[in-house]
Amino acid sequence: MDAEVQEDFREFVANRSSALLKTAVLLSGGDRHAAEDLLQNALIKAAGRWHRIDEPEAYVRQILYRQQVSRWRLKWPRRELSVPELPETGSGTDASSAAELRLVMRAALARLTARQRTVLVLRYFEDLPEADVARLLGCSVGTVRSTTHRSLARLRDLAPELAALGPAGAEQQPSRDFSPVEVRP
Amino acid sequence: MNVEELVRDSLREQADEPMPVQPGFADRVLTARRRRRTRTLASVAAATAAVVAVAVAVPLLDSGKDDVRLASEMNPSDIIAHPDQTPPRDLIAAGNVALASYYTWSTVKQTDDRGTAVRTYWLLDQKTGKYVKTTKWSYIAVAPGMRTAAVLEKDLPAQRIGLLDLLTGEVERWIPVGRGVAGVEFSPDGSKLVATTYSTNPDLRYRADYDSDGDGKKNDWMPQFGQSGRTGFYVIDVESGEGSWSEVTYNSQDLNVRQDFAFSRDGKLVYSGLTTAPHMQYYDFEGNEVPKPANEEYVHWFNDAGLSPDGKLVAGGYAGDNKQSASELLDPYTGKRVTKVRGQQLLAWVDDKRLIAWDIPPGSNEFHNRLVLVTIGSDKVVPLSGFRKGNDGAAGRWTPIFAER
């Protein structure tokens, strides 16, 4: 990395790190330390080919997402233990209970697997269509759809407080039930 | 409001919070990059006895290997059962857990009175969703996520650990080890491996001079109890391939000949089973004996399922009668029975309420069992596989290996 490229890299980090860190925090389920590690790793990878990257921010974001779902960052919610009990909430629709519900949701999101959380961030925070998410993560649209479905179902499992909410569009497939049992010949 | 809207609102609220980055973050990144490059180059250059070198650098982002279409993910059904299949041919799964592999035993005779017990594995082909027989490996551990398996070649103890891509069936990386390894296990998050080292093959068998299985024939092969050649363990970081070896000595009278190490629930310690009380001994990564973690006081290596995902229950032993099979679930801190659940032997937690177990029909032969899904607070038993045939140790009897899908 020559001096000019390095200066360009520093400038990018100074200007865009805060925004990138926000995404990394969402991907890490609110764990700031994990988010910094994630961003640092992504930037290290990007630094190696900085002079060849046309759109640095898109590139770094893609590394962030892919790191989260890559084969070594496997599906066990490794930071689950750092999350306290889900806060209790009352019911109702006033502003305070809506805020409480968001806290409950935040805690539940933290307990998803990295892969599940990443798909939800892309779908609902970045508002990307399923096909774009699939392209970004290098998987099929079917995988995006099933992961979204399973993640939303898992959120309901983790936080019974969410039961009062209406069904989501992505939840129209069979739920986590015992029937029907699929038996292939 | 529905769940999707709440997810959206919660994420946006979280992202709106100020997120200042420490000054000098760019320098930190550049310094870390320099260190990492130096370390990778150094470890490729020289593998010492205690340090495991990186065989190949971590694949680059755009190598195309991230195009993941795993059979275990393509089918999102909560329960995928094949009650007509024994041994299974097609993917079996419940919730986030799937049957990743299974194996059968056979004894390969070396001399008249000595042989080697050999595992033949059937491993899930992530392209087709079918279990495919392989005789290439002497030992297999499947990582959570079921994308990768750690494999050992024939003739234990092995001098390198392979990382097998379950989508391509190819070993994508070898991790050389200075000391012979005969068992490997992934940490719960899949980031680390514990590899148990032995001075001799722990799967050696000797012709027993008595009729062990009671079939009237003196034709049984037994391990030489009390003569474990276990020497210690490596803890290896999967991504970098780096790790260190710790010597562990223990009275071999209290060990099975094969007594592999495995990780504690939090992945911060390793443990070994013992054949006598206290049944479990924990170690830090330097090989120092440490007390049991409080939540694992009542975890026993011979009860496969262990702690529930939320850590509130630990699987216990058989607690049924001749009318109905049942196993007990204990409080992990007190060891007191909290409840019972159907099933002869609890194998793996599916979620906080459900487990995969072996089960038998009431009153039948204890060896005539099949995989089932059982639920706390319910008598409902959902068959997942067909019944196993033969007595314990009989040829063709399969042993399941589960992983998170």
Coordinates of C-alpha atoms in Angstrom, one line a residue:
Chain A
M1 CA 0.0 0.0 0.0
D2 CA 1.8 3.2 -1.1
A3 CA 1.5 6.5 0.7
E4 CA -1.2 7.9 -1.6
V5 CA -3.4 4.9 -1.3
Q6 CA -2.9 4.8 2.4
E7 CA -4.0 8.4 2.7
D8 CA -7.1 7.7 0.6
F9 CA -7.8 4.8 2.9
R10 CA -7.4 6.9 6.1
E11 CA -9.8 9.5 4.7
F12 CA -12.4 6.9 3.9
V13 CA -12.1 5.5 7.4
A14 CA -12.4 8.9 9.0
N15 CA -15.5 9.8 7.0
R16 CA -17.4 6.6 6.8
S17 CA -16.5 4.5 9.9
S18 CA -19.3 5.9 12.0
A19 CA -21.9 4.9 9.5
L20 CA -20.3 1.5 8.8
L21 CA -20.0 0.9 12.6
K22 CA -23.8 1.4 12.9
T23 CA -24.4 -1.3 10.4
A24 CA -21.8 -3.6 12.1
V25 CA -23.6 -3.0 15.5
L26 CA -26.9 -4.1 14.0
L27 CA -25.3 -7.1 12.5
S28 CA -23.7 -8.0 15.9
G29 CA -26.9 -7.7 17.8
G30 CA -25.9 -4.6 19.6
D31 CA -22.5 -5.9 20.8
R32 CA -20.2 -2.9 20.2
H33 CA -17.0 -4.8 20.7
A34 CA -18.0 -7.5 18.3
A35 CA -19.1 -4.7 15.9
E36 CA -15.7 -3.0 16.0
D37 CA -13.9 -6.4 15.4
L38 CA -16.2 -7.1 12.5
L39 CA -15.6 -3.6 11.0
Q40 CA -11.9 -3.9 11.6
N41 CA -11.7 -7.2 9.8
A42 CA -13.7 -5.9 6.9
L43 CA -11.4 -2.9 6.6
I44 CA -8.3 -5.1 6.8
K45 CA -9.6 -7.2 3.9
A46 CA -10.6 -4.2 1.9
A47 CA -7.2 -2.4 2.6
G48 CA -5.4 -5.2 0.7
R49 CA -7.0 -4.3 -2.6
W50 CA -7.8 -0.7 -1.9
H51 CA -6.3 0.7 -5.1
R52 CA -8.5 -1.7 -7.2
I53 CA -11.8 -0.9 -5.5
D54 CA -14.2 1.3 -7.4
E55 CA -16.9 1.8 -4.7
P56 CA -15.2 1.4 -1.4
E57 CA -18.3 1.7 0.8
A58 CA -20.3 -0.8 -1.1
Y59 CA -17.3 -3.2 -1.1
V60 CA -16.7 -2.8 2.7
R61 CA -20.4 -3.3 3.4
Q62 CA -20.5 -6.5 1.3
I63 CA -17.5 -7.8 3.3
L64 CA -19.4 -7.0 6.5
Y65 CA -22.4 -9.0 5.4
R66 CA -20.5 -11.9 4.0
Q67 CA -18.3 -12.1 7.0
Q68 CA -21.3 -12.5 9.2
V69 CA -22.7 -15.4 7.2
S70 CA -19.4 -17.0 6.1
R71 CA -18.7 -20.6 7.0
W72 CA -16.4 -19.8 9.9
R73 CA -18.8 -17.4 11.6
L74 CA -21.2 -20.3 12.2
K75 CA -24.7 -20.2 13.3
W76 CA -24.4 -20.6 17.1
P77 CA -25.4 -17.3 18.7
R78 CA -22.0 -17.0 20.3
R79 CA -22.7 -13.8 22.2
E80 CA -26.0 -15.0 23.6
L81 CA -24.7 -15.2 27.1
S82 CA -23.8 -11.5 27.2
V83 CA -27.5 -10.6 26.7
P84 CA -29.5 -10.3 29.9
E85 CA -33.1 -11.5 30.4
L86 CA -35.6 -10.0 28.1
P87 CA -37.1 -7.0 29.7
E88 CA -40.7 -7.5 30.8
T89 CA -43.3 -5.4 29.0
G90 CA -46.8 -4.4 29.6
S91 CA -49.4 -4.6 26.9
G92 CA -51.1 -1.8 25.1
T93 CA -50.3 0.6 22.2
D94 CA -49.2 3.8 23.9
A95 CA -45.8 5.3 23.2
S96 CA -44.0 3.9 26.2
S97 CA -45.1 0.3 25.5
A98 CA -44.2 0.7 21.8
A99 CA -40.7 1.7 23.0
E100 CA -40.6 -1.2 25.4
L101 CA -41.6 -3.5 22.6
R102 CA -38.7 -2.2 20.5
L103 CA -36.4 -3.0 23.4
V104 CA -37.8 -6.5 23.6
M105 CA -37.2 -6.9 19.9
R106 CA -33.7 -5.6 20.2
A107 CA -32.9 -8.2 22.8
A108 CA -34.5 -10.9 20.8
L109 CA -32.6 -9.8 17.7
A110 CA -29.4 -10.1 19.7
R111 CA -30.1 -13.8 20.3
L112 CA -30.6 -14.8 16.7
T113 CA -27.7 -16.4 14.8
A114 CA -25.5 -14.1 12.9
R115 CA -26.9 -15.4 9.6
Q116 CA -30.5 -14.9 10.7
R117 CA -29.8 -11.3 11.9
T118 CA -27.9 -10.4 8.8
V119 CA -30.8 -11.4 6.5
L120 CA -33.2 -9.4 8.7
V121 CA -30.9 -6.3 8.6
L122 CA -30.7 -6.5 4.8
R123 CA -34.4 -7.0 4.3
Y124 CA -35.8 -4.6 6.9
F125 CA -33.1 -2.1 7.6
E126 CA -31.5 -1.7 4.2
D127 CA -34.9 -2.5 2.7
L128 CA -33.4 -4.6 0.0
P129 CA -35.5 -7.0 -2.1
E130 CA -35.0 -10.7 -1.7
A131 CA -33.1 -11.0 -5.0
D132 CA -30.6 -8.3 -4.0
V133 CA -30.0 -9.9 -0.6
A134 CA -29.4 -13.3 -2.3
R135 CA -26.9 -11.7 -4.7
L136 CA -25.2 -9.9 -1.9
L137 CA -24.8 -13.0 0.3
G138 CA -24.2 -15.3 -2.6
C139 CA -27.1 -17.6 -1.9
S140 CA -30.4 -18.4 -3.5
V141 CA -33.6 -16.4 -3.2
G142 CA -35.2 -19.5 -1.6
T143 CA -32.5 -19.5 1.1
V144 CA -33.2 -15.8 1.8
R145 CA -36.9 -16.4 2.0
S146 CA -36.6 -19.5 4.3
T147 CA -34.1 -17.8 6.5
T148 CA -36.3 -14.7 6.9
H149 CA -39.3 -16.9 7.7
R150 CA -37.3 -18.9 10.2
S151 CA -35.8 -15.8 11.8
L152 CA -39.2 -14.1 12.3
A153 CA -40.5 -17.3 13.8
R154 CA -37.5 -17.5 16.1
L155 CA -38.1 -14.0 17.3
R156 CA -41.6 -14.9 18.3
D157 CA -40.2 -17.9 20.1
L158 CA -37.7 -15.8 21.9
A159 CA -40.1 -13.1 22.9
P160 CA -43.6 -14.2 23.7
E161 CA -44.5 -10.5 24.1
L162 CA -44.5 -10.3 20.3
A163 CA -47.4 -12.8 20.1
A164 CA -49.9 -9.9 20.2
L165 CA -48.5 -8.5 16.9
G166 CA -50.2 -9.3 13.6
P167 CA -48.7 -11.9 11.3
A168 CA -45.9 -10.8 9.0
G169 CA -46.1 -11.1 5.2
A170 CA -43.0 -13.4 5.3
E171 CA -44.6 -15.7 7.8
Q172 CA -47.2 -17.2 5.5
Q173 CA -45.4 -20.5 5.3
P174 CA -46.0 -23.3 7.7
S175 CA -45.0 -22.3 11.2
R176 CA -42.8 -24.1 13.7
D177 CA -45.4 -26.8 14.4
F178 CA -45.3 -30.5 14.7
S179 CA -47.6 -31.1 11.8
P180 CA -47.4 -31.8 9.0
V181 CA -44.4 -34.0 9.4
E182 CA -42.7 -34.1 6.1
V183 CA -42.0 -37.7 5.0
R184 CA -40.2 -38.2 1.8
P185 CA -40.4 -41.5 0.1
Chain B
M1 CA -48.1 -3.4 13.7
N2 CA -46.7 -6.7 12.7
V3 CA -43.3 -8.3 13.5
E4 CA -41.7 -7.1 10.3
E5 CA -42.6 -3.5 11.1
L6 CA -41.3 -3.9 14.6
V7 CA -38.0 -5.3 13.4
R8 CA -37.7 -2.4 11.0
D9 CA -38.5 0.2 13.7
S10 CA -36.1 -1.4 16.3
L11 CA -33.2 -1.6 13.8
R12 CA -33.7 2.0 12.8
E13 CA -34.0 3.2 16.4
Q14 CA -30.7 1.4 17.2
A15 CA -29.0 2.8 14.1
D16 CA -30.1 6.4 15.1
E17 CA -28.0 6.2 18.2
P18 CA -24.8 8.1 18.0
M19 CA -21.9 5.8 17.2
P20 CA -18.6 7.7 17.4
V21 CA -15.5 5.9 16.2
Q22 CA -12.4 6.3 18.3
P23 CA -9.8 8.6 16.8
G24 CA -7.0 6.6 15.1
F25 CA -9.2 3.8 14.0
A26 CA -7.6 3.8 10.6
D27 CA -4.2 3.4 12.2
R28 CA -5.5 0.6 14.3
V29 CA -6.7 -1.2 11.2
L30 CA -3.5 -0.7 9.3
T31 CA -1.4 -1.9 12.3
A32 CA -3.6 -5.0 12.7
R33 CA -3.2 -5.7 9.0
R34 CA 0.6 -5.5 9.1
R35 CA 0.6 -7.8 12.2
R36 CA -1.7 -10.3 10.5
R37 CA 0.4 -10.4 7.3
T38 CA 3.6 -11.0 9.3
R39 CA 2.0 -13.7 11.4
T40 CA 0.6 -15.5 8.4
L41 CA 4.0 -15.5 6.6
A42 CA 5.8 -16.6 9.6
S43 CA 3.5 -19.5 10.4
V44 CA 3.7 -20.7 6.8
A45 CA 7.5 -20.6 7.0
A46 CA 7.9 -22.7 10.1
A47 CA 5.8 -25.2 12.0
T48 CA 7.2 -25.9 15.5
A49 CA 6.2 -28.7 17.7
A50 CA 3.9 -26.5 19.7
V51 CA 2.5 -24.3 17.0
V52 CA 0.3 -25.4 14.2
A53 CA 1.0 -23.6 11.0
V54 CA -1.5 -22.2 8.5
A55 CA -1.6 -24.4 5.5
V56 CA -3.2 -22.0 3.1
A57 CA -4.3 -18.5 3.6
V58 CA -8.0 -17.9 4.4
P59 CA -9.9 -17.8 1.1
L60 CA -10.4 -14.4 -0.4
L61 CA -13.8 -12.8 -0.4
D62 CA -14.4 -13.0 -4.1
S63 CA -13.2 -16.6 -4.6
G64 CA -16.8 -17.6 -5.3
K65 CA -16.9 -20.0 -2.5
D66 CA -19.5 -18.1 -0.6
D67 CA -22.3 -19.2 -3.1
V68 CA -23.9 -21.2 -0.4
R69 CA -26.8 -23.5 -1.3
L70 CA -26.8 -26.0 1.5
A71 CA -29.3 -28.9 1.3
S72 CA -29.8 -28.5 5.1
E73 CA -31.0 -25.0 4.4
M74 CA -33.0 -25.5 1.2
N75 CA -35.7 -27.3 3.0
P76 CA -37.1 -24.9 5.7
S77 CA -39.5 -27.4 7.2
D78 CA -39.4 -27.6 11.0
I79 CA -39.4 -31.4 10.9
I80 CA -37.9 -33.5 8.2
A81 CA -38.4 -37.2 9.1
H82 CA -37.9 -40.5 7.3
P83 CA -39.4 -43.1 9.7
D84 CA -39.0 -45.7 6.9
Q85 CA -35.2 -45.3 6.7
T86 CA -32.7 -47.2 8.8
P87 CA -29.9 -46.4 8.3
P88 CA -31.1 -43.0 7.0
R89 CA -30.6 -42.1 3.3
D90 CA -32.1 -38.6 3.2
L91 CA -31.7 -35.6 5.4
I92 CA -33.3 -35.8 8.9
A93 CA -33.7 -32.6 10.8
A94 CA -35.8 -30.9 13.5
G95 CA -35.8 -27.2 14.2
N96 CA -32.2 -26.0 14.0
V97 CA -30.6 -29.4 14.4
A98 CA -30.0 -32.0 11.8
L99 CA -28.5 -35.4 11.5
A100 CA -25.1 -34.4 9.9
S101 CA -23.6 -37.9 9.7
Y102 CA -23.6 -41.3 11.2
Y103 CA -21.2 -44.2 11.4
T104 CA -21.0 -48.0 11.8
W105 CA -18.2 -50.0 13.4
S106 CA -16.3 -52.9 12.1
T107 CA -13.1 -54.6 13.4
V108 CA -10.2 -55.1 11.0
K109 CA -8.1 -58.0 12.2
Q110 CA -4.4 -57.3 12.2
T111 CA -3.1 -60.5 14.0
D112 CA -5.0 -63.4 15.6
D113 CA -5.5 -61.5 18.8
R114 CA -5.2 -57.8 17.8
G115 CA -7.3 -55.6 15.5
T116 CA -8.5 -52.1 14.9
A117 CA -12.1 -50.9 15.3
V118 CA -12.9 -48.8 12.2
R119 CA -15.7 -46.4 11.7
T120 CA -17.4 -46.2 8.3
Y121 CA -19.1 -42.8 7.9
W122 CA -22.2 -41.7 6.0
L123 CA -21.9 -37.9 5.6
L124 CA -24.5 -35.5 4.4
D125 CA -23.8 -34.4 0.9
Q126 CA -24.9 -30.7 1.1
K127 CA -25.6 -30.7 -2.7
T128 CA -28.1 -33.5 -2.8
G129 CA -29.3 -33.8 0.9
K130 CA -28.4 -37.5 0.9
Y131 CA -26.1 -39.4 3.3
V132 CA -23.1 -40.7 1.3
K133 CA -20.8 -43.5 2.5
T134 CA -17.2 -42.7 2.8
T135 CA -14.3 -44.9 3.9
K136 CA -11.7 -42.3 3.5
W137 CA -11.8 -40.9 7.1
S138 CA -11.1 -42.5 10.4
Y139 CA -12.8 -39.7 12.4
I140 CA -15.2 -36.9 11.4
A141 CA -16.6 -33.9 13.4
V142 CA -19.2 -31.6 11.7
A143 CA -19.1 -27.9 12.5
P144 CA -22.3 -26.0 13.4
G145 CA -23.8 -24.7 10.2
M146 CA -23.0 -28.0 8.5
R147 CA -20.8 -26.4 5.9
T148 CA -17.6 -27.9 7.1
A149 CA -16.3 -31.1 8.7
A150 CA -13.0 -31.7 10.4
V151 CA -11.6 -35.1 9.2
L152 CA -8.8 -37.4 10.1
E153 CA -7.2 -39.8 7.7
K154 CA -6.8 -43.5 8.2
D155 CA -4.1 -44.9 10.5
L156 CA -4.6 -43.0 13.7
P157 CA -3.1 -41.0 15.3
A158 CA -3.0 -38.7 12.3
Q159 CA -0.5 -36.0 11.5
R160 CA -2.9 -33.5 10.0
I161 CA -6.5 -32.3 10.3
G162 CA -8.5 -31.8 7.1
L163 CA -11.2 -29.2 6.8
L164 CA -13.7 -30.8 4.4
D165 CA -16.2 -28.6 2.5
L166 CA -19.5 -30.5 2.7
L167 CA -20.8 -28.8 -0.5
T168 CA -17.9 -29.9 -2.7
G169 CA -16.7 -32.9 -0.8
E170 CA -13.1 -31.6 -1.1
V171 CA -10.7 -30.9 1.7
E172 CA -10.1 -27.2 1.3
R173 CA -7.3 -26.9 3.9
W174 CA -5.0 -29.1 5.9
I175 CA -3.8 -28.2 9.3
P176 CA -0.6 -30.0 10.1
V177 CA 0.0 -31.1 13.7
G178 CA 3.2 -32.1 15.3
R179 CA 1.7 -34.6 17.6
G180 CA -0.6 -37.4 16.5
V181 CA -4.3 -36.6 16.7
A182 CA -7.1 -39.2 17.0
G183 CA -10.1 -37.2 17.9
V184 CA -11.5 -33.7 17.0
E185 CA -14.4 -31.6 18.2
F186 CA -15.6 -28.1 17.2
S187 CA -16.3 -25.5 19.8
P188 CA -20.0 -24.6 20.1
D189 CA -19.5 -21.5 17.9
G190 CA -17.4 -23.5 15.4
S191 CA -14.5 -21.1 15.6
K192 CA -12.1 -23.5 17.4
L193 CA -11.2 -27.2 17.3
V194 CA -10.0 -29.3 20.2
A195 CA -7.9 -32.1 18.9
T196 CA -7.0 -35.0 21.3
T197 CA -3.5 -36.3 20.9
Y198 CA -2.5 -40.0 21.5
S199 CA 0.7 -41.9 21.5
T200 CA -1.0 -45.0 20.2
N201 CA -4.2 -45.7 18.2
P202 CA -7.0 -45.5 20.7
D203 CA -9.2 -47.7 18.5
L204 CA -7.0 -50.8 18.9
R205 CA -8.9 -53.9 20.0
Y206 CA -7.8 -57.2 21.5
R207 CA -9.5 -60.6 21.2
A208 CA -11.3 -61.0 24.5
D209 CA -10.6 -64.3 26.3
Y210 CA -14.3 -64.5 27.5
D211 CA -17.7 -64.2 25.8
S212 CA -18.3 -60.5 26.2
D213 CA -21.7 -60.2 24.4
G214 CA -23.1 -63.4 25.7
D215 CA -23.8 -64.9 22.3
G216 CA -22.1 -68.2 23.3
K217 CA -19.0 -67.5 21.2
K218 CA -15.6 -66.2 22.3
N219 CA -15.3 -64.0 19.3
D220 CA -15.4 -60.5 20.8
W221 CA -12.8 -57.7 20.5
M222 CA -12.3 -55.4 23.4
P223 CA -10.2 -52.3 24.1
Q224 CA -7.3 -52.8 26.5
F225 CA -8.9 -51.0 29.5
G226 CA -6.5 -49.0 31.7
Q227 CA -4.0 -48.5 28.9
S228 CA -4.9 -45.2 27.3
G229 CA -2.2 -43.6 25.3
R230 CA -3.7 -40.1 25.6
T231 CA -1.1 -37.4 25.8
G232 CA -3.0 -34.0 25.7
F233 CA -4.8 -31.7 23.4
Y234 CA -4.4 -29.0 20.8
V235 CA -6.8 -26.0 20.8
I236 CA -6.8 -24.7 17.3
D237 CA -8.3 -21.5 15.8
V238 CA -10.1 -22.8 12.7
E239 CA -9.8 -19.6 10.7
S240 CA -6.0 -19.1 11.1
G241 CA -5.0 -22.7 11.8
E242 CA -2.9 -21.6 14.7
G243 CA -3.0 -23.3 18.0
S244 CA -1.1 -24.7 20.9
W245 CA -0.6 -28.1 22.5
S246 CA -1.1 -28.9 26.2
E247 CA 0.1 -32.0 27.9
V248 CA -2.4 -33.6 30.1
T249 CA -1.6 -36.6 32.3
Y250 CA -4.2 -38.5 34.2
N251 CA -4.3 -41.9 35.8
S252 CA -5.1 -44.1 32.8
Q253 CA -7.1 -46.4 35.0
D254 CA -9.7 -43.7 35.2
L255 CA -9.9 -43.2 31.4
N256 CA -11.3 -45.1 28.5
V257 CA -8.7 -46.0 26.0
R258 CA -10.3 -43.4 23.8
Q259 CA -11.3 -40.4 26.0
D260 CA -11.4 -37.4 23.8
F261 CA -11.6 -33.8 25.0
A262 CA -14.5 -31.5 24.2
F263 CA -15.4 -27.9 24.8
S264 CA -17.5 -26.5 27.7
R265 CA -20.7 -24.8 26.8
D266 CA -19.1 -21.3 26.7
G267 CA -16.2 -22.6 24.6
K268 CA -13.7 -21.3 27.2
L269 CA -12.6 -24.6 28.7
V270 CA -12.2 -28.2 27.6
Y271 CA -13.2 -31.2 29.5
S272 CA -12.5 -34.9 29.6
G273 CA -14.8 -37.6 30.7
L274 CA -13.6 -40.0 33.4
T275 CA -14.7 -43.5 34.0
T276 CA -14.9 -42.9 37.8
A277 CA -16.2 -40.1 40.0
P278 CA -16.2 -37.1 39.5
H279 CA -16.8 -38.3 35.9
M280 CA -15.7 -35.0 34.4
Q281 CA -12.5 -33.0 34.6
Y282 CA -12.2 -29.5 33.1
Y283 CA -9.0 -27.8 31.9
D284 CA -8.1 -24.3 30.7
F285 CA -6.4 -24.0 27.3
E286 CA -3.0 -24.4 28.9
G287 CA -3.9 -27.8 30.2
N288 CA -4.4 -26.8 33.9
E289 CA -7.1 -28.5 35.8
V290 CA -9.9 -26.1 36.8
P291 CA -13.2 -26.6 38.7
K292 CA -16.4 -27.4 36.8
P293 CA -18.3 -24.4 35.6
A294 CA -21.3 -23.9 37.9
N295 CA -23.8 -24.6 35.1
E296 CA -22.0 -27.8 34.2
E297 CA -21.8 -29.4 37.6
Y298 CA -24.3 -32.0 36.5
V299 CA -23.3 -32.4 32.9
H300 CA -22.1 -35.9 32.2
W301 CA -20.2 -36.9 29.1
F302 CA -22.3 -40.0 28.6
N303 CA -25.6 -38.0 28.4
D304 CA -25.1 -36.7 24.9
A305 CA -27.7 -33.8 24.9
G306 CA -26.1 -31.9 27.8
L307 CA -27.3 -28.4 28.6
S308 CA -30.4 -26.9 26.9
P309 CA -29.9 -23.9 24.6
D310 CA -31.1 -21.5 27.3
G311 CA -29.0 -23.3 29.9
K312 CA -31.9 -23.9 32.2
L313 CA -32.0 -27.7 32.1
V314 CA -29.5 -30.5 31.7
A315 CA -30.2 -33.9 30.2
G316 CA -30.1 -36.7 32.7
G317 CA -30.4 -40.5 32.4
Y318 CA -33.2 -43.0 31.9
A319 CA -36.1 -42.6 34.2
G320 CA -38.8 -44.7 32.6
D321 CA -40.5 -48.0 33.5
N322 CA -41.6 -51.0 31.5
K323 CA -44.7 -49.3 30.4
Q324 CA -43.3 -46.1 29.0
S325 CA -39.8 -44.8 28.2
A326 CA -38.7 -41.6 29.9
S327 CA -35.5 -39.6 30.6
E328 CA -35.0 -37.0 33.3
L329 CA -34.2 -33.4 33.0
L330 CA -32.2 -31.8 35.8
D331 CA -31.6 -28.4 37.3
P332 CA -28.0 -27.7 36.1
Y333 CA -27.1 -26.0 39.4
T334 CA -28.6 -28.4 41.9
G335 CA -28.9 -31.7 40.0
K336 CA -32.5 -32.1 41.2
R337 CA -34.9 -33.5 38.7
V338 CA -37.1 -30.8 37.2
T339 CA -39.2 -33.0 35.0
K340 CA -39.3 -36.0 32.8
V341 CA -39.6 -36.3 29.1
R342 CA -40.3 -39.2 26.8
G343 CA -37.3 -41.0 25.3
Q344 CA -34.9 -43.8 26.1
Q345 CA -31.7 -41.7 25.7
L346 CA -31.5 -38.0 25.1
L347 CA -29.2 -37.2 22.2
A348 CA -29.5 -33.5 21.2
W349 CA -31.5 -30.4 22.1
V350 CA -33.6 -29.0 19.2
D351 CA -34.7 -25.9 21.2
D352 CA -35.5 -25.2 24.8
K353 CA -38.5 -27.5 24.8
R354 CA -37.7 -30.3 22.4
L355 CA -35.0 -32.9 22.1
I356 CA -34.0 -35.7 19.7
A357 CA -33.8 -39.0 21.5
W358 CA -33.5 -42.7 21.0
D359 CA -36.8 -44.4 21.8
I360 CA -38.2 -47.9 21.9
P361 CA -41.8 -49.2 21.6
P362 CA -43.2 -50.1 25.1
G363 CA -41.9 -53.5 26.3
S364 CA -39.7 -54.1 23.3
N365 CA -36.0 -55.0 23.1
E366 CA -33.9 -52.1 24.4
F367 CA -31.7 -52.2 21.3
H368 CA -34.6 -51.9 18.9
N369 CA -34.7 -48.1 18.9
R370 CA -35.2 -45.3 16.5
L371 CA -34.6 -41.5 16.5
V372 CA -37.6 -39.5 17.7
L373 CA -38.5 -36.0 18.6
V374 CA -39.8 -35.5 22.1
T375 CA -41.3 -32.4 23.8
I376 CA -41.3 -31.3 27.4
G377 CA -44.8 -31.5 28.8
S378 CA -46.1 -33.7 26.0
D379 CA -46.4 -37.4 25.5
K380 CA -46.2 -36.9 21.8
V381 CA -43.3 -38.7 20.2
V382 CA -42.6 -38.0 16.5
P383 CA -40.5 -40.7 14.8
L384 CA -37.6 -39.3 12.7
S385 CA -35.9 -42.5 11.5
G386 CA -36.6 -46.2 11.2
F387 CA -35.6 -48.7 14.0
R388 CA -32.0 -49.8 14.4
K389 CA -31.5 -53.6 14.1
G390 CA -29.2 -55.9 16.1
N391 CA -27.7 -55.7 19.5
D392 CA -25.2 -53.2 20.7
G393 CA -22.0 -53.5 18.7
A394 CA -23.7 -55.5 15.9
A395 CA -22.5 -54.9 12.4
G396 CA -24.6 -52.3 10.6
R397 CA -25.8 -50.5 13.7
W398 CA -25.5 -46.8 13.1
T399 CA -24.5 -44.1 15.5
P400 CA -25.8 -40.6 14.8
I401 CA -23.9 -37.3 14.8
F402 CA -25.9 -34.1 15.1
A403 CA -25.1 -30.6 14.1
E404 CA -26.8 -27.2 14.1
R405 CA -28.2 -26.6 10.6

